[in-house]
Amino acid sequence: MAKISVLSTAYSAPSLDRRINRAIDRGMNRAGADDVLHTSGDEMARNPGMRLDLGPVKDVQVNRSAIERRSATLGTRRTVKKEVQAAWLLHAVKTIDLTTLSGDDTEGTVKRLCAKARQPISAKLLADLGVTEVFAQQPLATGAVCVYHHFVATAVAALAGSGIPVAAVSTGFPAGLNPFPQKIEEIKASVKAGAAEIDIVISREHVLTGNWRALYDEVKAFREACGPAHMKSIIATGELGTLKNIMRASILCMQAGSDFIKTSTGKEPTNATLAGSLVMLRAIRSYHELTGYKVGFKPAGGIRTAKQSLDWLMLIKEELGDEWMQPHLFRIGASALINDIERQLEHFAYGRYASMQYQALG
């Protein structure tokens, strides 16, 4: 119980986000998290996009060896332990887009997923960690639930009153090879069904052939079709060939008005990597410096362990700062990640791991 009381102390300040960030800063041997203004998604101006500017695209320079060295050593140079790690993991839960994108999905599967999104960590475990009061006014929940269009209405109904948005994958996910008019109609149908976020896929062909105007026009049209729904542009890093192409696709998607840029569909042979993510984060930073607008980031595909979620949180903190660690600017697309996070929190609370058969989404 000594560990639990220490964690309770870490949550003693008046603001949840600041409590977590104070713990984060202790773990990183840094100060100043209390000076950060945490802005909600509603208060933050959306990226309106800009006119096509091929200058930044053509001038892209990427130091591949430096990027790969940095990403390879991130987990060995940075770490968080004990109550600080528990705080990070609780925060990571808030950033998860809890996802089911399988051919055998059913309404029952989606309803079960939504129930887990509402209560991602068991009430008993939260009580034993000493943080029940922290989540009394704003219950701990995932950032969103992500499904195919067919299940948008089911998810919206299951999440009613929770404040958890439904994200729909669209535009011929995952390959993005459907006819263009069909892609537009799919977006509009998902928004009409209640999706608050749309995860679109770009045509990789435009990147691989250097047809930047076509890529810009495509993504801009998708953004217009999304209307009030926030748009996440999936650039499929594992299929773009080079880090330069990843940077170029990121820049074009932001110029076209993307609210988020996302690494992968989760269906490619290579999905989210720290190297590709680092390139995308630097594109986001450059865009913010140029325009003043903040674009979010979502790694997805293959992120299954609590340790991996910590790696991405550390990368975000170092590259973009504390505000980008909040759910309105950072999401992790995952289906099984939450199971391992809960197991790690159980080990912190009880000193042992629970069997996977006790996980609700095992």
Coordinates of N, CA, C and O in Angstrom, one line a residue, residues 100-271:
T100 N -11.7 -1.2 -33.3 CA -11.9 -2.5 -33.8 C -12.2 -2.4 -35.3 O -13.2 -1.7 -35.7
L101 N -11.3 -3.0 -36.1 CA -11.4 -2.9 -37.6 C -11.2 -4.2 -38.2 O -10.3 -4.4 -39.1
S102 N -12.0 -5.2 -37.8 CA -11.9 -6.6 -38.3 C -13.0 -7.0 -39.1 O -14.2 -6.4 -39.0
G103 N -12.8 -7.9 -40.0 CA -13.9 -8.4 -40.9 C -15.0 -9.1 -40.2 O -16.1 -9.2 -40.7
D104 N -14.7 -9.6 -38.9 CA -15.7 -10.3 -38.2 C -16.3 -9.5 -37.1 O -16.9 -10.0 -36.1
D105 N -16.2 -8.1 -37.2 CA -16.8 -7.3 -36.2 C -18.4 -7.5 -36.3 O -18.9 -7.7 -37.3
T106 N -19.0 -7.3 -35.1 CA -20.4 -7.4 -35.0 C -20.9 -6.3 -34.1 O -20.1 -5.6 -33.5
E107 N -22.2 -6.1 -34.0 CA -22.7 -5.0 -33.1 C -22.3 -5.3 -31.7 O -22.0 -4.5 -30.9
G108 N -22.3 -6.6 -31.4 CA -21.9 -7.0 -30.0 C -20.4 -6.7 -29.7 O -20.1 -6.2 -28.6
T109 N -19.6 -6.9 -30.7 CA -18.2 -6.5 -30.6 C -18.0 -5.0 -30.3 O -17.3 -4.6 -29.4
V110 N -18.7 -4.2 -31.1 CA -18.6 -2.8 -31.0 C -19.2 -2.3 -29.6 O -18.6 -1.4 -29.0
K111 N -20.3 -2.8 -29.2 CA -20.9 -2.5 -27.9 C -19.9 -2.8 -26.8 O -19.8 -2.0 -25.8
R112 N -19.3 -3.9 -26.9 CA -18.3 -4.4 -25.9 C -17.2 -3.4 -25.8 O -16.7 -3.0 -24.7
L113 N -16.7 -3.0 -27.0 CA -15.6 -2.0 -27.1 C -16.0 -0.7 -26.5 O -15.2 -0.1 -25.7
C114 N -17.2 -0.3 -26.7 CA -17.7 1.0 -26.2 C -17.8 1.0 -24.7 O -17.5 1.9 -24.0
A115 N -18.2 -0.2 -24.1 CA -18.2 -0.3 -22.7 C -16.8 -0.2 -22.1 O -16.7 0.4 -21.0
K116 N -15.9 -0.8 -22.8 CA -14.5 -0.7 -22.3 C -14.0 0.7 -22.4 O -13.2 1.2 -21.5
A117 N -14.4 1.5 -23.4 CA -14.0 2.9 -23.6 C -14.5 3.7 -22.4 O -13.9 4.6 -22.0
R118 N -15.8 3.4 -22.0 CA -16.4 4.1 -20.9 C -15.6 3.8 -19.6 O -15.5 4.7 -18.7
Q119 N -15.2 2.6 -19.4 CA -14.6 2.2 -18.1 C -13.3 1.4 -18.5 O -13.3 0.2 -18.4
P120 N -12.3 2.1 -18.9 CA -11.1 1.4 -19.4 C -10.3 0.7 -18.3 O -9.6 -0.3 -18.6
I121 N -10.3 1.2 -17.1 CA -9.6 0.6 -16.0 C -10.6 0.3 -14.9 O -11.5 1.1 -14.6
S122 N -10.6 -0.9 -14.3 CA -11.6 -1.3 -13.4 C -11.7 -0.3 -12.2 O -10.7 0.2 -11.8
A123 N -12.9 -0.2 -11.7 CA -13.1 0.7 -10.6 C -12.3 0.3 -9.4 O -11.8 1.1 -8.6
K124 N -12.2 -1.0 -9.2 CA -11.5 -1.5 -8.0 C -10.0 -1.1 -8.1 O -9.4 -0.7 -7.1
L125 N -9.5 -1.3 -9.3 CA -8.0 -0.9 -9.5 C -7.8 0.6 -9.2 O -6.8 1.0 -8.6
L126 N -8.7 1.4 -9.8 CA -8.5 2.8 -9.6 C -8.6 3.2 -8.1 O -7.9 4.0 -7.6
A127 N -9.5 2.5 -7.3 CA -9.6 2.7 -5.9 C -8.4 2.3 -5.2 O -7.9 3.0 -4.3
D128 N -7.8 1.1 -5.6 CA -6.6 0.6 -4.9 C -5.4 1.5 -5.3 O -4.4 1.5 -4.5
L129 N -5.4 2.1 -6.4 CA -4.4 3.1 -6.8 C -4.5 4.4 -6.0 O -3.6 5.2 -6.0
G130 N -5.7 4.6 -5.4 CA -5.9 5.8 -4.7 C -6.3 7.0 -5.5 O -6.0 8.2 -5.1
V131 N -6.9 6.8 -6.7 CA -7.1 7.9 -7.6 C -8.6 8.0 -7.9 O -9.0 8.8 -8.9
T132 N -9.5 7.4 -7.2 CA -10.9 7.4 -7.5 C -11.4 8.9 -7.5 O -12.2 9.3 -8.3
E133 N -11.0 9.6 -6.5 CA -11.5 11.0 -6.3 C -11.1 11.9 -7.5 O -11.8 12.8 -7.9
V134 N -9.9 11.6 -8.0 CA -9.4 12.3 -9.2 C -10.3 12.3 -10.4 O -10.5 13.3 -11.0
F135 N -10.9 11.1 -10.6 CA -11.8 10.9 -11.7 C -13.3 11.0 -11.4 O -14.1 10.6 -12.1
A136 N -13.6 11.6 -10.2 CA -15.0 11.7 -9.8 C -15.8 12.6 -10.7 O -16.9 12.3 -11.1
Q137 N -15.2 13.8 -11.0 CA -16.0 14.7 -11.9 C -15.9 14.4 -13.3 O -16.8 14.6 -14.1
Q138 N -14.7 14.0 -13.8 CA -14.5 13.6 -15.2 C -13.9 12.2 -15.2 O -12.7 12.0 -15.1
P139 N -14.8 11.2 -15.4 CA -14.4 9.8 -15.4 C -13.3 9.5 -16.4 O -13.2 10.1 -17.5
L140 N -12.4 8.6 -16.0 CA -11.3 8.2 -17.0 C -12.0 7.5 -18.1 O -12.8 6.5 -17.9
A141 N -11.7 7.9 -19.3 CA -12.2 7.2 -20.5 C -11.2 7.4 -21.6 O -10.2 8.1 -21.6
T142 N -11.4 6.6 -22.7 CA -10.5 6.7 -23.8 C -10.8 7.9 -24.7 O -11.8 8.5 -24.5
G143 N -9.8 8.2 -25.6 CA -10.0 9.4 -26.4 C -11.1 9.3 -27.4 O -11.8 10.3 -27.7
A144 N -11.3 8.1 -27.9 CA -12.4 7.9 -28.9 C -12.6 6.4 -29.1 O -11.8 5.6 -28.6
V145 N -13.6 6.1 -29.9 CA -13.8 4.7 -30.3 C -13.8 4.8 -31.9 O -14.5 5.6 -32.5
C146 N -13.0 3.9 -32.5 CA -12.8 3.9 -33.9 C -13.3 2.7 -34.6 O -12.9 1.6 -34.2
V147 N -14.2 2.8 -35.6 CA -14.9 1.7 -36.2 C -15.1 2.0 -37.7 O -14.9 3.1 -38.2
Y148 N -15.5 0.9 -38.4 CA -15.9 1.1 -39.8 C -17.3 1.9 -39.8 O -18.0 1.9 -38.9
H149 N -17.6 2.4 -41.0 CA -18.8 3.2 -41.2 C -20.0 2.4 -40.8 O -21.0 2.9 -40.2
H150 N -20.0 1.1 -41.1 CA -21.2 0.3 -40.8 C -21.6 0.3 -39.4 O -22.8 0.1 -39.1
F151 N -20.6 0.5 -38.5 CA -20.9 0.5 -37.0 C -20.9 1.8 -36.4 O -21.0 1.9 -35.1
V152 N -20.9 2.9 -37.1 CA -20.9 4.2 -36.5 C -22.2 4.4 -35.7 O -22.1 4.9 -34.5
A153 N -23.3 4.2 -36.2 CA -24.6 4.4 -35.5 C -24.6 3.5 -34.2 O -25.1 4.0 -33.1
T154 N -24.1 2.3 -34.3 CA -24.1 1.5 -33.1 C -23.2 2.1 -32.0 O -23.6 2.1 -30.8
A155 N -22.0 2.5 -32.4 CA -21.1 3.1 -31.4 C -21.6 4.4 -30.9 O -21.5 4.7 -29.7
V156 N -22.2 5.2 -31.7 CA -22.8 6.5 -31.2 C -23.9 6.2 -30.2 O -23.9 6.9 -29.1
A157 N -24.7 5.3 -30.4 CA -25.8 4.9 -29.4 C -25.2 4.4 -28.1 O -25.6 4.7 -27.0
A158 N -24.2 3.5 -28.3 CA -23.6 2.9 -27.1 C -22.8 3.9 -26.2 O -22.6 3.7 -25.0
L159 N -22.3 5.0 -26.8 CA -21.5 6.0 -26.1 C -22.3 7.2 -25.7 O -21.8 8.2 -25.2
A160 N -23.6 7.2 -26.0 CA -24.5 8.4 -25.7 C -24.3 8.9 -24.3 O -24.3 8.1 -23.3
G161 N -24.1 10.2 -24.1 CA -23.9 10.8 -22.8 C -22.5 10.7 -22.2 O -22.3 11.2 -21.1
S162 N -21.6 10.0 -22.8 CA -20.3 9.8 -22.3 C -19.3 10.9 -22.7 O -18.3 11.0 -22.0
G163 N -19.6 11.6 -23.8 CA -18.7 12.6 -24.3 C -17.5 12.0 -25.1 O -16.7 12.7 -25.6
I164 N -17.5 10.6 -25.3 CA -16.5 10.0 -26.1 C -16.9 10.0 -27.5 O -18.0 9.6 -27.9
P165 N -16.1 10.6 -28.4 CA -16.4 10.7 -29.8 C -16.2 9.4 -30.5 O -15.4 8.5 -30.1
V166 N -17.0 9.3 -31.6 CA -16.8 8.1 -32.5 C -16.0 8.5 -33.7 O -16.3 9.6 -34.3
A167 N -15.0 7.8 -34.0 CA -14.2 8.0 -35.2 C -14.5 6.9 -36.2 O -14.6 5.7 -35.9
A168 N -14.6 7.3 -37.5 CA -14.9 6.4 -38.5 C -13.8 6.4 -39.5 O -13.4 7.4 -40.0
V169 N -13.3 5.2 -39.9 CA -12.3 5.1 -41.0 C -13.1 5.2 -42.3 O -14.2 4.8 -42.4
S170 N -12.4 5.9 -43.3 CA -13.2 6.2 -44.5 C -12.3 6.3 -45.7 O -11.1 5.9 -45.7
T171 N -12.9 6.7 -46.8 CA -12.3 6.9 -48.1 C -11.6 5.6 -48.6 O -10.5 5.6 -49.1
G172 N -12.3 4.5 -48.5 CA -11.8 3.2 -49.0 C -10.7 2.6 -48.2 O -9.8 1.9 -48.7
F173 N -10.8 2.8 -46.8 CA -9.8 2.3 -45.9 C -9.8 0.8 -46.1 O -10.8 0.1 -46.2
P174 N -8.6 0.1 -46.1 CA -7.3 0.7 -45.8 C -6.5 1.1 -47.1 O -5.5 1.9 -47.0
A175 N -6.8 0.6 -48.2 CA -6.0 0.8 -49.4 C -6.3 2.2 -50.1 O -5.4 2.7 -50.7
G176 N -7.5 2.7 -49.9 CA -7.8 4.0 -50.5 C -7.9 4.0 -52.0 O -7.6 5.0 -52.6
L177 N -8.3 2.9 -52.5 CA -8.4 2.8 -54.0 C -9.8 2.8 -54.5 O -10.1 2.5 -55.7
N178 N -10.8 3.2 -53.7 CA -12.2 3.3 -54.2 C -12.3 4.5 -55.1 O -11.5 5.5 -55.1
P179 N -13.3 4.6 -56.0 CA -13.6 5.7 -56.8 C -13.7 7.0 -55.9 O -14.3 7.0 -54.9
F180 N -13.2 8.1 -56.4 CA -13.2 9.4 -55.6 C -14.6 9.8 -55.2 O -14.8 10.1 -54.0
P181 N -15.6 9.8 -56.1 CA -17.0 10.2 -55.6 C -17.5 9.3 -54.5 O -18.2 9.8 -53.6
Q182 N -17.1 8.0 -54.5 CA -17.5 7.1 -53.5 C -16.9 7.4 -52.1 O -17.5 7.3 -51.1
K183 N -15.6 7.9 -52.2 CA -14.9 8.3 -51.0 C -15.6 9.5 -50.3 O -15.8 9.5 -49.1
I184 N -16.0 10.4 -51.1 CA -16.6 11.6 -50.6 C -18.0 11.3 -50.0 O -18.3 11.7 -48.9
E185 N -18.7 10.4 -50.6 CA -20.0 10.0 -50.1 C -19.9 9.2 -48.8 O -20.7 9.3 -47.9
E186 N -18.8 8.4 -48.7 CA -18.6 7.6 -47.5 C -18.3 8.6 -46.3 O -18.9 8.4 -45.2
I187 N -17.5 9.6 -46.5 CA -17.3 10.6 -45.5 C -18.6 11.2 -45.0 O -18.9 11.3 -43.8
K188 N -19.4 11.7 -46.0 CA -20.6 12.4 -45.6 C -21.6 11.5 -44.9 O -22.3 11.9 -44.0
A189 N -21.6 10.2 -45.3 CA -22.5 9.3 -44.6 C -22.1 9.0 -43.2 O -23.0 8.9 -42.3
S190 N -20.8 8.9 -42.9 CA -20.3 8.7 -41.6 C -20.6 9.9 -40.7 O -21.0 9.8 -39.5
V191 N -20.4 11.1 -41.2 CA -20.7 12.3 -40.4 C -22.2 12.4 -40.1 O -22.6 12.7 -39.0
K192 N -23.0 12.1 -41.1 CA -24.5 12.1 -40.9 C -24.9 11.1 -39.9 O -25.9 11.3 -39.1
A193 N -24.2 10.0 -39.8 CA -24.5 8.9 -38.8 C -24.1 9.3 -37.4 O -24.4 8.6 -36.5
G194 N -23.3 10.3 -37.3 CA -22.9 10.8 -36.0 C -21.4 10.7 -35.7 O -21.0 11.0 -34.5
A195 N -20.6 10.4 -36.6 CA -19.1 10.3 -36.4 C -18.6 11.8 -36.2 O -18.9 12.6 -37.0
A196 N -17.9 12.0 -35.1 CA -17.3 13.3 -34.8 C -15.9 13.4 -35.4 O -15.3 14.5 -35.4
E197 N -15.3 12.3 -35.8 CA -13.9 12.3 -36.3 C -13.9 11.3 -37.5 O -14.5 10.3 -37.5
I198 N -13.2 11.7 -38.5 CA -13.1 10.8 -39.7 C -11.6 10.6 -40.0 O -10.8 11.5 -40.1
D199 N -11.2 9.3 -40.1 CA -9.8 8.9 -40.4 C -9.8 8.6 -41.9 O -10.3 7.5 -42.3
I200 N -9.3 9.5 -42.7 CA -9.2 9.2 -44.1 C -7.8 8.6 -44.5 O -6.9 8.8 -43.8
V201 N -7.8 8.0 -45.7 CA -6.5 7.5 -46.2 C -6.2 8.2 -47.5 O -7.1 8.4 -48.3
I202 N -5.0 8.6 -47.6 CA -4.6 9.3 -48.9 C -4.3 8.2 -49.9 O -4.1 7.0 -49.7
S203 N -4.2 8.7 -51.2 CA -3.8 7.8 -52.3 C -2.3 7.8 -52.3 O -1.7 8.8 -52.7
R204 N -1.7 6.7 -51.9 CA -0.2 6.6 -51.9 C 0.4 6.9 -53.2 O 1.5 7.4 -53.3
E205 N -0.3 6.6 -54.3 CA 0.2 6.8 -55.6 C 0.6 8.2 -55.9 O 1.6 8.5 -56.5
H206 N -0.1 9.2 -55.3 CA 0.2 10.6 -55.5 C 1.6 10.9 -54.9 O 2.3 11.7 -55.5
V207 N 1.9 10.3 -53.8 CA 3.2 10.5 -53.1 C 4.3 9.9 -53.9 O 5.3 10.4 -54.2
L208 N 4.1 8.6 -54.3 CA 5.1 7.8 -55.0 C 5.4 8.3 -56.3 O 6.5 8.1 -56.9
T209 N 4.5 9.0 -57.0 CA 4.7 9.6 -58.3 C 5.0 11.1 -58.2 O 5.2 11.7 -59.3
G210 N 5.0 11.7 -57.0 CA 5.3 13.1 -56.9 C 4.2 14.0 -57.4 O 4.5 15.2 -57.8
N211 N 3.0 13.5 -57.4 CA 1.9 14.3 -57.9 C 1.3 15.1 -56.7 O 0.2 14.8 -56.2
W212 N 2.0 16.2 -56.3 CA 1.7 16.9 -55.1 C 0.4 17.6 -55.2 O -0.4 17.7 -54.2
R213 N 0.1 18.2 -56.3 CA -1.2 18.9 -56.5 C -2.4 18.0 -56.4 O -3.4 18.4 -55.7
A214 N -2.3 16.8 -56.9 CA -3.4 15.8 -56.8 C -3.6 15.4 -55.3 O -4.7 15.3 -54.9
L215 N -2.5 15.3 -54.6 CA -2.6 14.9 -53.2 C -3.3 16.0 -52.4 O -4.2 15.8 -51.6
Y216 N -2.8 17.3 -52.6 CA -3.4 18.4 -51.9 C -4.9 18.5 -52.2 O -5.7 18.7 -51.3
D217 N -5.2 18.5 -53.5 CA -6.6 18.6 -53.9 C -7.5 17.5 -53.3 O -8.7 17.8 -52.9
E218 N -7.0 16.3 -53.3 CA -7.7 15.2 -52.7 C -8.0 15.4 -51.2 O -9.2 15.3 -50.8
V219 N -7.0 15.7 -50.5 CA -7.2 15.9 -49.0 C -8.0 17.1 -48.7 O -8.9 17.1 -47.8
K220 N -7.9 18.1 -49.5 CA -8.7 19.3 -49.3 C -10.2 19.0 -49.5 O -11.1 19.5 -48.7
A221 N -10.5 18.2 -50.5 CA -11.8 17.8 -50.8 C -12.4 17.0 -49.6 O -13.6 17.1 -49.2
F222 N -11.6 16.1 -49.1 CA -12.0 15.3 -48.0 C -12.3 16.2 -46.8 O -13.3 15.9 -46.0
R223 N -11.5 17.2 -46.5 CA -11.7 18.1 -45.4 C -13.0 18.8 -45.6 O -13.8 18.9 -44.6
E224 N -13.3 19.2 -46.7 CA -14.6 19.9 -47.0 C -15.8 19.0 -46.8 O -16.8 19.4 -46.2
A225 N -15.6 17.7 -47.1 CA -16.7 16.7 -46.9 C -16.9 16.4 -45.5 O -18.0 16.1 -45.1
C226 N -15.8 16.5 -44.7 CA -15.9 16.3 -43.2 C -16.8 17.3 -42.5 O -17.4 17.0 -41.5
G227 N -16.8 18.5 -43.0 CA -17.6 19.6 -42.3 C -17.1 19.8 -40.9 O -15.9 20.0 -40.7
P228 N -18.0 19.6 -39.9 CA -17.6 19.9 -38.5 C -16.8 18.8 -37.9 O -16.2 18.9 -36.9
A229 N -16.8 17.6 -38.5 CA -16.0 16.5 -38.0 C -14.5 16.7 -38.2 O -14.1 17.1 -39.3
H230 N -13.7 16.4 -37.2 CA -12.3 16.5 -37.3 C -11.7 15.4 -38.2 O -12.2 14.3 -38.1
M231 N -10.8 15.8 -39.0 CA -10.2 14.8 -40.0 C -8.8 14.4 -39.6 O -7.9 15.3 -39.4
K232 N -8.6 13.1 -39.6 CA -7.2 12.6 -39.4 C -6.8 12.0 -40.7 O -7.5 11.1 -41.3
S233 N -5.6 12.4 -41.2 CA -5.2 12.0 -42.5 C -4.1 10.9 -42.3 O -3.1 11.1 -41.7
I234 N -4.4 9.7 -42.8 CA -3.5 8.5 -42.7 C -2.6 8.5 -43.9 O -3.1 8.4 -45.0
I235 N -1.3 8.7 -43.7 CA -0.4 8.8 -44.8 C 0.3 7.4 -45.1 O 1.0 7.3 -46.1
A236 N 0.0 6.4 -44.2 CA 0.6 5.0 -44.5 C 2.1 5.1 -44.7 O 2.6 4.8 -45.7
T237 N 2.8 5.4 -43.6 CA 4.2 5.6 -43.7 C 5.0 4.4 -44.2 O 6.0 4.5 -44.9
G238 N 4.5 3.2 -43.9 CA 5.2 2.0 -44.3 C 5.1 1.7 -45.8 O 5.8 0.9 -46.4
E239 N 4.3 2.5 -46.6 CA 4.1 2.3 -48.0 C 4.6 3.5 -48.8 O 4.5 3.5 -50.0
L240 N 5.3 4.5 -48.2 CA 5.8 5.7 -48.9 C 7.2 5.6 -49.3 O 7.7 6.5 -50.0
G241 N 7.9 4.6 -48.9 CA 9.3 4.3 -49.4 C 10.4 5.0 -48.7 O 11.4 4.4 -48.3
T242 N 10.3 6.3 -48.4 CA 11.4 7.0 -47.8 C 10.9 8.0 -46.7 O 9.7 8.4 -46.7
L243 N 11.8 8.4 -45.8 CA 11.5 9.4 -44.8 C 11.2 10.7 -45.4 O 10.3 11.5 -44.9
K244 N 11.8 11.1 -46.6 CA 11.5 12.3 -47.3 C 10.0 12.3 -47.7 O 9.3 13.3 -47.6
N245 N 9.6 11.2 -48.2 CA 8.2 11.1 -48.7 C 7.2 11.2 -47.5 O 6.1 11.8 -47.6
I246 N 7.6 10.7 -46.4 CA 6.8 10.8 -45.2 C 6.7 12.3 -44.8 O 5.6 12.8 -44.5
M247 N 7.8 13.0 -44.8 CA 7.8 14.4 -44.5 C 6.9 15.2 -45.5 O 6.1 16.1 -45.2
R248 N 7.1 14.9 -46.8 CA 6.3 15.6 -47.8 C 4.8 15.4 -47.7 O 4.0 16.3 -47.9
A249 N 4.4 14.1 -47.5 CA 3.0 13.8 -47.4 C 2.4 14.5 -46.2 O 1.3 15.0 -46.2
S250 N 3.2 14.6 -45.1 CA 2.7 15.2 -43.8 C 2.5 16.7 -44.1 O 1.5 17.3 -43.7
I251 N 3.4 17.4 -44.8 CA 3.3 18.8 -45.1 C 2.1 19.1 -46.0 O 1.3 20.0 -45.7
L252 N 1.9 18.3 -47.0 CA 0.7 18.5 -47.9 C -0.6 18.3 -47.2 O -1.5 19.0 -47.4
C253 N -0.7 17.3 -46.4 CA -1.9 17.0 -45.7 C -2.3 18.1 -44.7 O -3.4 18.5 -44.6
M254 N -1.3 18.7 -44.1 CA -1.5 19.9 -43.2 C -1.9 21.1 -44.0 O -2.8 21.8 -43.6
Q255 N -1.3 21.3 -45.1 CA -1.6 22.5 -45.9 C -3.1 22.3 -46.4 O -3.8 23.4 -46.6
A256 N -3.5 21.1 -46.6 CA -4.9 20.9 -47.1 C -5.9 20.9 -46.0 O -7.1 20.8 -46.3
G257 N -5.5 21.1 -44.7 CA -6.5 21.3 -43.7 C -6.7 20.2 -42.7 O -7.7 20.2 -42.0
S258 N -5.8 19.2 -42.7 CA -5.9 18.1 -41.7 C -5.9 18.6 -40.3 O -5.0 19.4 -39.9
D259 N -6.7 18.0 -39.5 CA -6.7 18.3 -38.0 C -5.6 17.4 -37.3 O -5.1 17.8 -36.3
F260 N -5.4 16.2 -37.8 CA -4.4 15.3 -37.4 C -3.7 14.7 -38.6 O -4.3 14.6 -39.6
I261 N -2.5 14.3 -38.4 CA -1.8 13.4 -39.3 C -1.5 12.1 -38.6 O -1.1 12.1 -37.4
K262 N -1.8 11.0 -39.3 CA -1.7 9.7 -38.7 C -0.8 8.8 -39.4 O -0.7 8.8 -40.7
T263 N -0.1 7.9 -38.7 CA 1.0 7.2 -39.4 C 0.5 6.1 -40.3 O 1.0 6.0 -41.4
S264 N -0.5 5.3 -39.9 CA -0.8 4.0 -40.6 C -2.2 3.6 -40.4 O -2.9 4.1 -39.5
T265 N -2.6 2.7 -41.2 CA -3.9 2.1 -41.1 C -3.9 0.9 -40.1 O -5.0 0.5 -39.6
G266 N -2.8 0.4 -39.8 CA -2.7 -0.8 -39.0 C -2.7 -2.1 -39.9 O -2.6 -3.2 -39.4
K267 N -2.9 -1.9 -41.2 CA -3.1 -3.0 -42.1 C -1.8 -3.2 -43.0 O -1.8 -4.2 -43.8
E268 N -0.9 -2.3 -42.9 CA 0.3 -2.4 -43.7 C 1.4 -3.4 -43.1 O 1.3 -3.6 -41.8
P269 N 2.3 -3.9 -43.8 CA 3.3 -4.8 -43.2 C 4.2 -4.0 -42.2 O 4.6 -4.6 -41.2
T270 N 4.4 -2.7 -42.4 CA 5.1 -1.9 -41.5 C 4.2 -0.7 -41.1 O 3.8 0.0 -42.0
N271 N 3.9 -0.6 -39.8 CA 3.0 0.4 -39.4 C 3.7 1.6 -38.6 O 4.7 2.1 -39.1

